[in-house]
């Protein structure tokens, strides 16, 4: 089968007659493509679009028209759609946006764009694109084949023009005549660089401020404009010159980028009424490409005028320290404070003491001259420091008040006598040696002399020649008491009292008398005190420490024997019945069965009543030993009828009295038997045979079917008795 340009199929078996029929099958057969079954011509029934489908695979076969048999095997062929330039270039991602720094050099890359063409890029020039700029010259250029956009003009200034609209065209057929084209827009924005310095809005600023503003408060603001934006427009401010360089300081407002002048030191209208400073604004971020050009800073002059204000009084010192002796006289002057009104008007000042700082009112002050006097006596040993606050008030304006702390130190005078540091009690051994130190004592003094304490000890004049004791002053302000002889006997005198005079080195000196108590004691050979009581001598001379220990050991042994004896007696008083759980004095046998009358012979067994402890066996005594082997009693065999309970109880009572294994104490044994003396009468069927024969039980039949059987039983029993 051959294919011709006019798409005609022909078989070599065709003799030229009309007996051959052509059949077409495959993609688009019958819809897009149809075949003339006689000639084999194939026709396209619809417009073909290569961009939609570039080729079709079909199958053709020749059949005998009469027999409808194939004349040859089917043949497959492909129909390819030949491209024509019917699609224009398109920018699928447009419109575009790009940025480039201002002041860039020529040829700086801006962006790259891409257009697409649906035509066949292989066949012809239908998809060969060429790019060009329709709008945006002379600022930008584009590479014709790569579509790279670059700057074409140098030193483009963002502050002059920030945004540019560039129109780009893409044309196929290599840009020749007859080609199709598409366009897009590229918005190019110039980004900022720091190419402009800050500039003050004014070359000279003037501010007026009151002298009483607080430190750190704002005096005024200066503004420096910068044509740049963002970080490139940030500036720092500083004072670089002027007589107020140390009085003021500058900071930057982070929101408005203004320079704030703040007070650094207090102002005083009376001493200086105006200041002139030179301020500078400089960019924080500097672009090194522009350092060689205009300096990125600017200066301006600021004049600050100080206004007078009504100020509070000013003390001559921020604090005062006064010293006074503790024996100072009442109403005597101990010091003075001074204050003045710094204003030109110079108002008089009145002084007072803040009584919250002098609750005891120990001090007074002269309201006119500020002299502080003593109101009460002082005692350094009680309170060494007094801190008060003095208030100064202007007489013309009571709202103008100042305060100053005054510390008053109380100086010491020798007004306290020394005394023993503690209550001493000395011990003297009977076997002591002459000259032996009995006790070393020291003294204390509440005073605090500048050169320290020095104490001198002495005996009373009338005891200067004490025959028993003597004293010795030590270099460390202590005193040693010594025995003059040996042979002290506590039986003769147990306690000695030694008065000692203690004097200090003050001017005038102070002294006091303290008494030292000395006890005579019995000591061991090595000087260890053993006893200080005279009664200790009544003990035998030969009684040593070992003997005392032996006596104590005997006492302890006796106590142990007594405790053991008491324990054994308590053990014998325990219960004599050996029982695992507990001692039960009452034996109750409970039956949860309802009696069925005299004919009920199985609900109650009298044998259990006769021997309620038969199950558990006997309980042996543990206080005596039986003379014979005890065997548990066997329960009496009983019949349902004819049991005499009185006789049974008497028998059990006799057995209990003669039983050697019975408990030695009285016990109560309860049996399931109801006595005859009950007012309510007996409910048991055991005594039905002894009931009143005149009783009529016919009423039981009227109680319903449940009591019918009971009524019949009692009726039968009554009829039997009559018979």
XYZ file of C-alpha atoms in Angstrom:
723
model
C 0.000 0.000 0.000
C 1.437 3.284 -1.023
C 0.834 6.688 0.451
C 0.841 9.718 -1.773
C 0.999 13.358 -0.904
C -2.687 13.701 -1.523
C -3.178 10.848 0.962
C -4.504 8.165 -1.333
C -4.305 4.443 -0.698
C -3.925 1.945 -3.543
C -3.411 -1.799 -3.653
C -1.352 -3.609 -6.251
C -4.142 -6.163 -6.640
C -6.526 -3.558 -8.010
C -7.204 -4.483 -11.712
C -8.951 -1.228 -12.184
C -12.409 -2.646 -11.595
C -14.723 -1.621 -8.830
C -14.595 -4.947 -6.981
C -12.175 -3.661 -4.264
C -13.395 -1.945 -1.075
C -11.079 0.028 1.275
C -11.686 0.131 5.014
C -9.898 2.571 7.441
C -9.524 2.089 11.209
C -7.445 3.617 14.032
C -7.094 7.049 15.645
C -9.673 9.484 14.263
C -10.989 7.024 11.659
C -14.557 7.891 10.749
C -14.510 11.187 12.645
C -11.420 13.136 11.676
C -10.376 11.029 8.706
C -12.679 9.240 6.164
C -11.689 7.060 3.204
C -13.367 6.606 -0.152
C -13.943 2.850 -0.163
C -13.710 2.725 -3.964
C -10.734 4.984 -4.700
C -8.859 4.846 -1.342
C -8.679 8.625 -1.070
C -8.419 9.828 2.560
C -9.968 13.192 3.456
C -9.674 15.243 6.656
C -13.116 16.178 7.936
C -11.907 18.642 10.643
C -9.223 21.299 11.064
C -6.048 19.741 12.406
C -4.015 21.364 15.186
C -0.469 20.152 15.606
C -0.218 21.690 19.050
C -3.176 19.556 20.118
C -2.091 16.282 18.396
C 0.970 16.034 16.219
C 0.351 12.579 14.602
C -2.274 9.837 14.125
C -1.755 6.079 13.712
C -4.225 4.435 11.273
C -4.736 0.980 9.766
C -6.056 0.355 6.198
C -7.106 -2.919 4.500
C -8.508 -3.873 1.074
C -11.485 -6.281 0.831
C -13.239 -8.002 -2.121
C -16.477 -6.176 -2.496
C -18.389 -9.289 -3.540
C -17.030 -11.819 -1.090
C -16.014 -9.316 1.626
C -12.773 -11.206 2.057
C -9.477 -9.362 2.652
C -7.269 -9.238 -0.376
C -4.114 -8.577 1.677
C -3.115 -8.136 5.328
C -3.921 -4.786 7.029
C -1.343 -2.043 6.673
C -0.509 0.502 9.454
C 0.585 4.013 8.608
C 1.125 7.315 10.476
C -0.264 10.669 9.482
C 1.917 13.535 10.818
C 0.449 17.018 11.028
C 2.815 19.545 9.489
C 3.299 22.717 11.626
C 2.517 26.239 10.511
C 3.144 29.453 12.455
C -0.239 29.804 14.057
C 0.763 30.487 17.713
C 2.148 33.760 19.069
C 4.758 33.857 21.878
C 3.369 34.103 25.435
C 4.811 35.274 28.780
C 3.179 32.847 31.202
C 4.613 34.470 34.374
C 4.041 38.109 33.484
C 3.706 40.850 34.434
C 7.103 40.909 36.165
C 8.600 42.902 39.038
C 12.308 43.457 39.578
C 14.585 45.603 41.736
C 18.011 47.081 41.244
C 20.026 49.362 43.569
C 20.076 53.004 42.705
C 23.292 54.548 41.405
C 24.205 51.232 39.743
C 26.691 51.167 36.863
C 25.683 50.424 33.257
C 25.139 46.730 32.570
C 23.995 45.819 36.108
C 21.771 42.737 35.975
C 18.123 43.473 36.681
C 16.180 40.284 35.845
C 15.603 37.581 33.235
C 12.254 36.771 31.630
C 11.128 33.892 29.403
C 8.436 33.586 26.693
C 7.103 30.314 25.247
C 5.811 29.462 21.724
C 3.602 26.414 21.140
C 4.759 25.963 17.546
C 7.212 23.267 16.509
C 10.701 24.417 17.471
C 12.262 21.889 15.060
C 10.341 22.657 11.889
C 11.059 26.120 10.497
C 11.354 29.316 12.529
C 7.870 29.268 13.993
C 9.233 28.980 17.546
C 12.439 30.991 17.167
C 12.007 34.035 19.445
C 13.748 37.414 19.511
C 13.285 39.897 22.449
C 13.236 43.688 22.280
C 12.259 46.694 24.435
C 9.281 48.679 23.321
C 9.248 51.054 26.342
C 11.882 51.743 28.999
C 14.742 53.155 27.040
C 17.257 54.639 27.602
C 17.249 53.322 31.168
C 17.281 49.585 30.468
C 18.281 47.138 27.727
C 17.563 43.470 26.971
C 19.596 40.719 25.376
C 17.674 39.675 22.153
C 18.138 35.943 22.608
C 18.627 35.439 26.398
C 16.007 37.981 27.551
C 18.327 39.328 30.281
C 17.407 42.866 31.281
C 20.244 45.181 32.361
C 20.687 48.831 33.279
C 21.536 51.058 30.358
C 21.979 54.346 32.227
C 24.324 54.975 35.161
C 23.642 56.816 38.414
C 19.894 56.475 38.377
C 18.762 58.234 41.600
C 15.950 56.713 43.628
C 15.253 60.037 45.248
C 14.581 61.489 41.745
C 12.596 58.538 40.350
C 11.967 55.285 42.120
C 9.952 53.150 39.649
C 10.195 52.375 35.929
C 7.774 50.492 33.642
C 9.515 48.495 30.894
C 7.574 46.855 27.994
C 9.231 43.768 26.500
C 8.270 42.156 23.160
C 8.969 38.560 22.089
C 8.595 37.860 18.291
C 8.838 34.485 16.494
C 10.088 33.706 12.980
C 13.443 35.052 14.214
C 12.010 38.544 14.312
C 11.363 38.675 10.563
C 8.357 40.042 8.843
C 5.243 37.939 9.182
C 6.176 36.641 12.587
C 3.793 36.656 15.531
C 4.648 38.561 18.734
C 3.666 38.829 22.417
C 4.411 41.509 25.022
C 4.729 41.812 28.797
C 5.592 44.489 31.347
C 8.423 44.587 33.835
C 8.148 47.019 36.782
C 11.664 47.900 37.910
C 12.027 49.525 41.358
C 15.234 51.204 42.473
C 16.267 50.189 45.970
C 17.790 52.722 48.360
C 21.457 53.133 49.152
C 22.925 55.585 51.625
C 23.904 58.270 49.149
C 22.443 61.266 51.024
C 23.672 62.819 54.312
C 21.332 64.025 57.093
C 20.393 67.703 57.035
C 19.101 69.773 59.956
C 15.860 71.584 59.226
C 17.287 74.695 60.892
C 20.791 75.938 61.313
C 20.044 77.420 64.770
C 17.603 76.302 67.476
C 16.493 78.153 70.604
C 14.935 76.635 73.722
C 13.768 78.133 77.022
C 13.779 75.939 80.117
C 13.084 76.436 83.807
C 15.953 75.977 86.192
C 13.993 73.475 88.321
C 13.565 70.731 85.722
C 14.696 67.310 86.828
C 17.781 65.541 85.593
C 17.073 63.525 82.448
C 14.102 65.672 81.421
C 13.872 66.889 77.823
C 15.036 70.412 77.051
C 14.064 70.319 73.354
C 14.139 68.412 70.072
C 16.067 68.935 66.865
C 15.295 67.268 63.545
C 17.619 66.203 60.750
C 16.048 65.056 57.467
C 17.573 62.343 55.320
C 16.295 61.651 51.807
C 17.232 58.022 52.203
C 14.875 55.508 53.778
C 15.107 52.683 56.333
C 18.412 52.091 58.053
C 20.106 54.442 55.596
C 18.134 57.333 57.085
C 19.001 56.586 60.737
C 21.147 59.232 62.419
C 22.904 59.661 65.750
C 23.138 63.003 67.561
C 25.868 64.386 69.758
C 27.007 67.648 71.339
C 30.437 68.433 69.967
C 31.110 71.908 71.314
C 29.806 74.735 73.506
C 29.706 75.878 77.134
C 26.876 73.452 77.881
C 28.645 70.349 76.572
C 28.835 68.881 80.088
C 25.428 70.173 81.186
C 23.354 68.576 78.402
C 23.351 65.300 76.511
C 21.579 64.010 73.386
C 19.695 60.839 72.526
C 17.785 59.680 69.436
C 14.044 59.013 69.366
C 13.733 55.540 67.738
C 10.279 56.350 66.353
C 10.739 59.813 64.838
C 14.552 59.849 64.512
C 14.594 63.232 66.272
C 17.483 64.343 68.420
C 16.422 64.897 72.068
C 18.421 67.281 74.248
C 18.264 66.182 77.899
C 19.510 67.752 81.125
C 22.617 66.120 82.490
C 23.472 68.466 85.399
C 21.245 70.760 87.500
C 20.579 74.278 86.237
C 20.929 77.390 88.366
C 19.511 80.627 87.058
C 21.447 82.630 89.594
C 24.802 81.280 88.420
C 24.250 80.944 84.625
C 21.282 82.116 82.592
C 22.018 80.645 79.116
C 24.044 78.007 77.281
C 25.131 77.635 73.645
C 26.064 74.248 72.208
C 26.891 72.859 68.779
C 25.107 69.620 67.870
C 25.928 67.136 65.122
C 23.796 64.567 63.253
C 25.600 61.699 61.489
C 24.393 58.617 59.623
C 24.666 55.383 61.541
C 25.211 53.186 58.442
C 27.761 54.493 55.934
C 28.083 53.119 52.388
C 31.821 52.842 51.661
C 31.231 53.657 47.967
C 30.270 57.191 48.876
C 32.750 57.971 51.665
C 34.902 60.032 49.337
C 32.040 62.373 48.469
C 30.021 64.694 50.694
C 30.470 63.987 54.453
C 27.433 62.159 55.844
C 26.882 64.512 58.791
C 25.509 67.980 59.518
C 25.799 70.487 62.387
C 23.549 73.098 63.971
C 23.716 75.570 66.863
C 21.400 75.286 69.894
C 20.907 78.084 72.443
C 19.282 77.202 75.770
C 17.930 80.019 77.940
C 17.407 79.307 81.662
C 14.385 80.841 83.398
C 14.230 81.649 87.082
C 12.022 79.431 89.299
C 11.033 79.528 92.936
C 13.423 76.977 94.385
C 13.347 75.366 97.823
C 15.975 76.260 100.423
C 19.452 74.887 99.988
C 21.443 73.614 102.995
C 25.102 74.408 103.275
C 25.844 70.681 103.417
C 23.988 67.646 102.082
C 24.287 66.069 105.589
C 25.562 67.014 109.029
C 27.510 65.121 111.715
C 27.407 66.435 115.281
C 29.273 65.120 118.342
C 28.157 65.649 121.924
C 29.289 64.198 125.275
C 26.764 62.159 127.118
C 27.004 64.455 130.152
C 26.101 67.561 128.153
C 23.824 69.980 129.974
C 20.150 70.352 129.120
C 19.349 73.202 126.677
C 22.985 73.417 125.671
C 23.802 73.985 121.977
C 25.273 70.874 120.367
C 25.484 72.103 116.753
C 23.965 74.232 113.984
C 22.630 73.808 110.426
C 22.542 76.526 107.764
C 20.245 76.983 104.763
C 19.444 79.807 102.312
C 16.957 80.634 99.587
C 18.814 80.447 96.243
C 16.274 82.729 94.536
C 16.952 86.395 93.910
C 14.165 87.317 96.317
C 15.976 85.408 99.110
C 13.097 84.495 101.395
C 13.832 84.015 105.148
C 14.137 80.436 106.331
C 12.557 78.715 109.339
C 13.959 75.489 110.757
C 12.191 72.588 112.456
C 12.820 68.955 113.424
C 10.798 66.163 111.847
C 9.428 64.590 115.020
C 8.948 61.252 113.251
C 12.753 60.994 113.472
C 12.870 62.182 117.114
C 10.017 60.397 118.833
C 11.535 60.871 122.318
C 11.962 64.640 121.688
C 15.557 64.595 122.862
C 16.531 67.580 120.704
C 15.207 71.056 119.875
C 16.158 73.541 117.157
C 16.007 77.302 116.992
C 13.599 78.154 114.182
C 15.553 81.263 113.142
C 19.248 80.358 113.262
C 19.143 76.514 113.110
C 20.968 75.896 116.393
C 20.258 72.428 117.797
C 19.973 72.107 121.588
C 19.665 69.164 123.981
C 16.202 68.602 125.470
C 16.813 65.488 127.612
C 19.818 63.725 129.079
C 21.888 61.416 126.878
C 23.314 57.991 127.702
C 25.915 56.595 125.342
C 25.554 53.121 126.791
C 21.847 53.133 125.874
C 22.016 54.776 122.435
C 25.233 55.875 120.832
C 23.740 57.386 117.630
C 20.722 59.625 117.024
C 19.591 60.324 113.467
C 17.175 63.196 113.008
C 15.895 65.158 110.014
C 15.901 68.972 109.968
C 13.322 70.731 107.775
C 13.931 74.180 106.213
C 10.845 76.099 104.996
C 10.599 79.424 103.162
C 8.506 81.886 105.130
C 7.066 83.459 101.946
C 6.141 80.174 100.311
C 5.536 77.311 102.709
C 5.419 74.827 99.840
C 9.164 75.276 99.300
C 10.661 72.784 101.762
C 14.035 71.085 102.006
C 15.223 68.328 104.308
C 18.668 67.340 105.526
C 19.784 64.371 107.667
C 21.658 65.146 110.881
C 23.611 62.361 112.613
C 24.413 62.990 116.294
C 27.145 60.873 117.879
C 27.163 60.615 121.671
C 30.692 60.693 123.081
C 31.620 58.652 126.125
C 32.422 59.923 129.601
C 33.538 57.811 132.542
C 30.204 57.425 134.328
C 30.096 53.633 134.906
C 32.086 51.664 137.487
C 33.680 48.325 136.510
C 32.250 45.078 137.877
C 32.809 41.342 137.680
C 32.257 39.927 134.190
C 30.095 37.169 135.722
C 29.008 35.693 139.047
C 32.121 33.827 140.100
C 32.164 30.954 142.637
C 35.582 29.639 143.587
C 36.400 26.188 145.026
C 39.264 25.593 147.473
C 40.631 22.129 148.133
C 41.239 21.139 151.731
C 44.499 19.560 150.731
C 45.584 22.573 148.677
C 49.025 24.092 148.848
C 49.940 27.626 149.962
C 50.177 30.090 147.081
C 47.868 28.004 144.877
C 45.637 30.042 142.515
C 42.061 29.507 143.592
C 40.277 31.606 140.949
C 41.045 34.037 138.132
C 38.424 36.764 137.642
C 37.978 39.562 135.101
C 35.908 42.730 134.990
C 33.839 44.665 132.458
C 33.014 48.350 132.112
C 30.088 49.779 130.114
C 32.192 52.821 129.257
C 34.381 52.914 126.165
C 37.528 54.961 126.841
C 39.571 56.078 123.879
C 42.721 54.268 125.060
C 40.950 51.145 126.258
C 40.260 49.787 129.730
C 42.744 49.372 132.585
C 41.459 47.855 135.832
C 43.118 47.800 139.270
C 41.993 45.289 141.915
C 42.449 45.643 145.674
C 41.071 44.333 148.948
C 39.127 46.384 151.445
C 41.438 48.383 153.717
C 40.300 46.477 156.766
C 41.026 43.165 154.940
C 44.334 44.171 153.450
C 46.117 41.700 155.720
C 43.686 38.825 155.133
C 45.212 35.732 156.806
C 43.591 33.297 154.379
C 43.757 34.836 150.887
C 45.718 37.295 148.820
C 45.251 38.772 145.315
C 47.504 39.450 142.344
C 46.806 41.939 139.504
C 47.596 40.465 136.085
C 48.679 42.366 132.977
C 45.586 41.317 131.007
C 43.205 43.221 133.334
C 42.405 40.010 135.263
C 42.889 39.134 138.915
C 44.244 35.959 140.499
C 43.067 34.932 143.980
C 45.612 32.830 145.933
C 45.489 30.844 149.192
C 47.904 31.972 151.899
C 48.145 28.594 153.681
C 46.890 25.019 153.627
C 44.852 23.072 156.110
C 41.438 24.483 155.313
C 38.680 22.384 156.876
C 35.119 22.569 155.649
C 33.844 21.250 158.956
C 35.154 24.384 160.604
C 34.172 26.818 157.805
C 32.615 25.814 154.539
C 32.291 29.219 152.761
C 34.534 32.333 152.703
C 33.416 35.726 151.314
C 36.185 37.905 149.850
C 35.199 41.543 148.924
C 37.318 42.958 146.066
C 37.484 46.628 144.960
C 37.667 47.171 141.140
C 38.796 50.612 139.867
C 39.147 51.925 136.296
C 41.578 54.475 134.849
C 39.019 57.148 133.977
C 39.035 60.777 134.992
C 37.736 60.804 137.590
C 38.194 57.074 138.249
C 35.174 54.933 139.077
C 35.212 51.914 141.375
C 32.896 49.265 142.779
C 33.112 46.404 145.270
C 32.296 42.835 144.226
C 32.305 39.809 146.506
C 33.889 36.505 145.560
C 32.394 33.371 147.154
C 34.962 30.677 147.996
C 33.807 27.173 148.964
C 35.994 24.632 150.740
C 35.718 21.204 149.092
C 37.097 17.746 149.403
C 39.398 16.906 146.501
C 41.290 13.913 145.225
C 45.053 13.697 145.300
C 45.300 15.201 141.827
C 43.123 18.190 142.830
C 39.774 17.084 141.358
C 36.849 18.402 143.416
C 34.730 15.524 144.780
C 32.436 16.993 147.432
C 31.776 20.450 148.815
C 29.189 19.535 151.539
C 30.079 19.202 155.208
C 27.637 16.285 155.571
C 29.858 14.176 153.415
C 32.078 13.586 156.468
C 29.487 11.441 158.226
C 30.242 8.587 155.835
C 32.638 5.882 157.031
C 36.210 6.720 156.315
C 36.878 3.405 154.597
C 33.964 3.706 152.157
C 35.543 3.918 148.758
C 34.104 4.382 145.291
C 34.198 0.618 144.687
C 32.090 0.039 147.772
C 29.508 2.533 146.550
C 29.311 0.743 143.214
C 28.829 -2.615 144.938
C 25.976 -1.214 147.044
C 24.261 0.156 143.938
C 24.663 -3.213 142.199
C 22.956 -5.005 145.115
C 20.052 -2.562 145.005
C 19.600 -3.135 141.281
C 19.667 -6.933 141.804
C 16.944 -6.692 144.445
C 14.792 -4.625 142.113
C 15.164 -7.259 139.370
C 14.071 -10.038 141.776
C 10.998 -8.060 142.835
C 10.023 -7.454 139.202
C 10.359 -11.164 138.387
C 8.236 -12.115 141.402
C 5.460 -9.724 140.438
C 5.542 -11.034 136.872
C 5.155 -14.657 138.029
C 2.229 -13.787 140.317
C 0.501 -11.980 137.476
C 1.101 -14.990 135.248
C -0.658 -17.301 137.772
C -3.763 -15.134 137.780
C -4.396 -15.812 134.114
C -7.507 -17.934 133.155
C -7.150 -21.630 134.004
C -9.066 -22.891 131.002
C -6.944 -23.592 127.973
C -8.908 -22.233 125.032
C -7.577 -21.102 121.719
C -9.867 -18.206 120.933
C -11.335 -16.709 124.104
C -12.995 -17.599 127.426
C -16.700 -18.094 126.788
C -18.835 -18.221 129.910
C -22.092 -18.799 127.998
C -22.758 -21.615 125.539
C -25.652 -20.769 123.269
C -26.820 -23.237 120.637
C -28.928 -21.466 118.035
C -31.328 -23.195 115.671
C -32.864 -21.310 112.808
C -35.598 -23.923 112.259
C -39.240 -23.301 112.797
C -40.964 -26.018 114.815
C -43.606 -28.070 113.151
C -45.537 -29.173 116.198
C -45.399 -32.373 118.166
C -45.075 -34.437 115.047
C -41.864 -32.643 114.167
C -39.257 -35.011 115.608
C -36.245 -33.875 113.599
C -36.157 -30.118 114.146
C -34.885 -30.417 117.761
C -32.518 -32.916 119.297
C -32.491 -33.042 123.072
C -29.138 -34.833 122.917
C -27.469 -31.602 121.879
C -29.060 -29.833 124.821
C -27.837 -32.518 127.170
C -24.222 -32.100 125.977
C -23.735 -28.672 124.355
C -19.933 -28.964 124.511
C -19.825 -32.454 123.066
C -18.628 -31.205 119.723
C -15.585 -29.408 121.012
C -14.804 -32.098 123.601
C -13.828 -31.368 127.183
C -11.773 -28.430 128.405
C -9.015 -29.677 130.718
C -8.010 -27.705 133.750
C -4.539 -26.319 133.921
C -4.331 -25.673 137.679
C -4.695 -29.356 138.827
C -3.807 -32.703 137.433
C -6.750 -35.169 137.269
C -6.437 -38.403 139.194
C -7.864 -40.429 136.350
C -8.073 -40.138 132.593
C -11.218 -38.148 131.885
C -13.373 -39.254 129.028
C -15.882 -36.878 127.509
C -19.472 -37.553 128.518
C -21.648 -39.124 125.958
C -24.875 -37.399 125.177
C -27.991 -39.246 126.403
C -30.090 -40.743 123.718
C -33.467 -39.140 123.929
C -36.718 -39.744 122.297
C -38.892 -37.010 120.973
C -41.514 -37.647 123.579
C -41.481 -38.124 127.345
C -38.352 -36.089 128.292
C -38.307 -34.641 131.844
C -36.183 -31.537 131.574
C -36.136 -30.882 135.348
C -34.609 -34.265 135.982
C -32.104 -33.739 133.189
C -30.897 -30.429 134.641
C -30.550 -31.916 138.120
C -28.428 -34.739 136.726
C -26.179 -32.300 134.915
C -25.838 -30.174 138.021
C -24.761 -33.210 140.086
C -22.208 -34.182 137.421
C -20.806 -30.675 137.369
C -20.396 -30.576 141.150
C -18.467 -33.856 141.165
C -16.453 -33.272 137.985
C -12.739 -32.700 138.833
C -12.189 -31.028 135.444
C -14.886 -28.370 136.024
C -13.728 -24.751 136.355
C -12.998 -23.567 139.903
C -15.321 -20.594 139.446
C -19.072 -20.311 139.045
C -20.268 -20.464 135.456
C -23.627 -19.902 133.892
C -24.941 -22.528 131.512
C -27.963 -21.577 129.474
C -30.180 -24.218 127.982
C -32.849 -23.862 125.354
C -35.653 -24.353 127.902
C -38.266 -21.819 128.821
C -39.477 -21.832 132.440
C -43.019 -22.317 133.595
C -43.228 -18.946 135.207
C -43.373 -16.976 131.958
C -46.331 -14.593 131.869
C -46.459 -14.810 128.074
C -46.809 -18.547 128.123
C -44.747 -21.124 126.331
C -44.478 -21.252 122.568
C -42.633 -24.568 122.592
C -44.280 -27.779 121.525
C -42.400 -29.679 124.214
C -45.059 -29.009 126.805
C -48.061 -29.412 124.559
C -48.970 -32.587 126.423
C -49.306 -30.645 129.695
C -51.324 -27.788 128.223
C -54.783 -26.973 129.399
C -57.269 -29.523 128.068
C -60.036 -26.952 128.094
C -58.264 -24.880 125.433
C -60.074 -24.804 122.098
C -57.982 -24.673 118.948
C -60.834 -24.425 116.462
C -59.991 -20.800 115.785
C -56.886 -21.912 113.889
C -59.034 -23.143 111.014
C -60.350 -19.600 110.596
C -56.841 -18.191 110.018
C -56.626 -19.537 106.493
C -55.021 -22.465 104.674
C -51.620 -21.809 106.182
C -52.833 -22.713 109.696
C -55.154 -25.510 108.558
C -52.621 -28.276 109.201
C -51.773 -26.839 112.628
C -55.443 -26.759 113.575
C -55.880 -30.377 112.516
C -52.939 -31.520 114.646
C -54.248 -29.845 117.795
C -57.762 -31.100 117.136
C -56.512 -34.649 116.803
C -54.525 -34.349 120.021
C -57.594 -33.066 121.874
C -59.812 -35.859 120.552
C -57.190 -38.432 121.634
C -57.255 -37.122 125.192
C -61.045 -37.313 125.268
C -60.879 -40.911 124.104
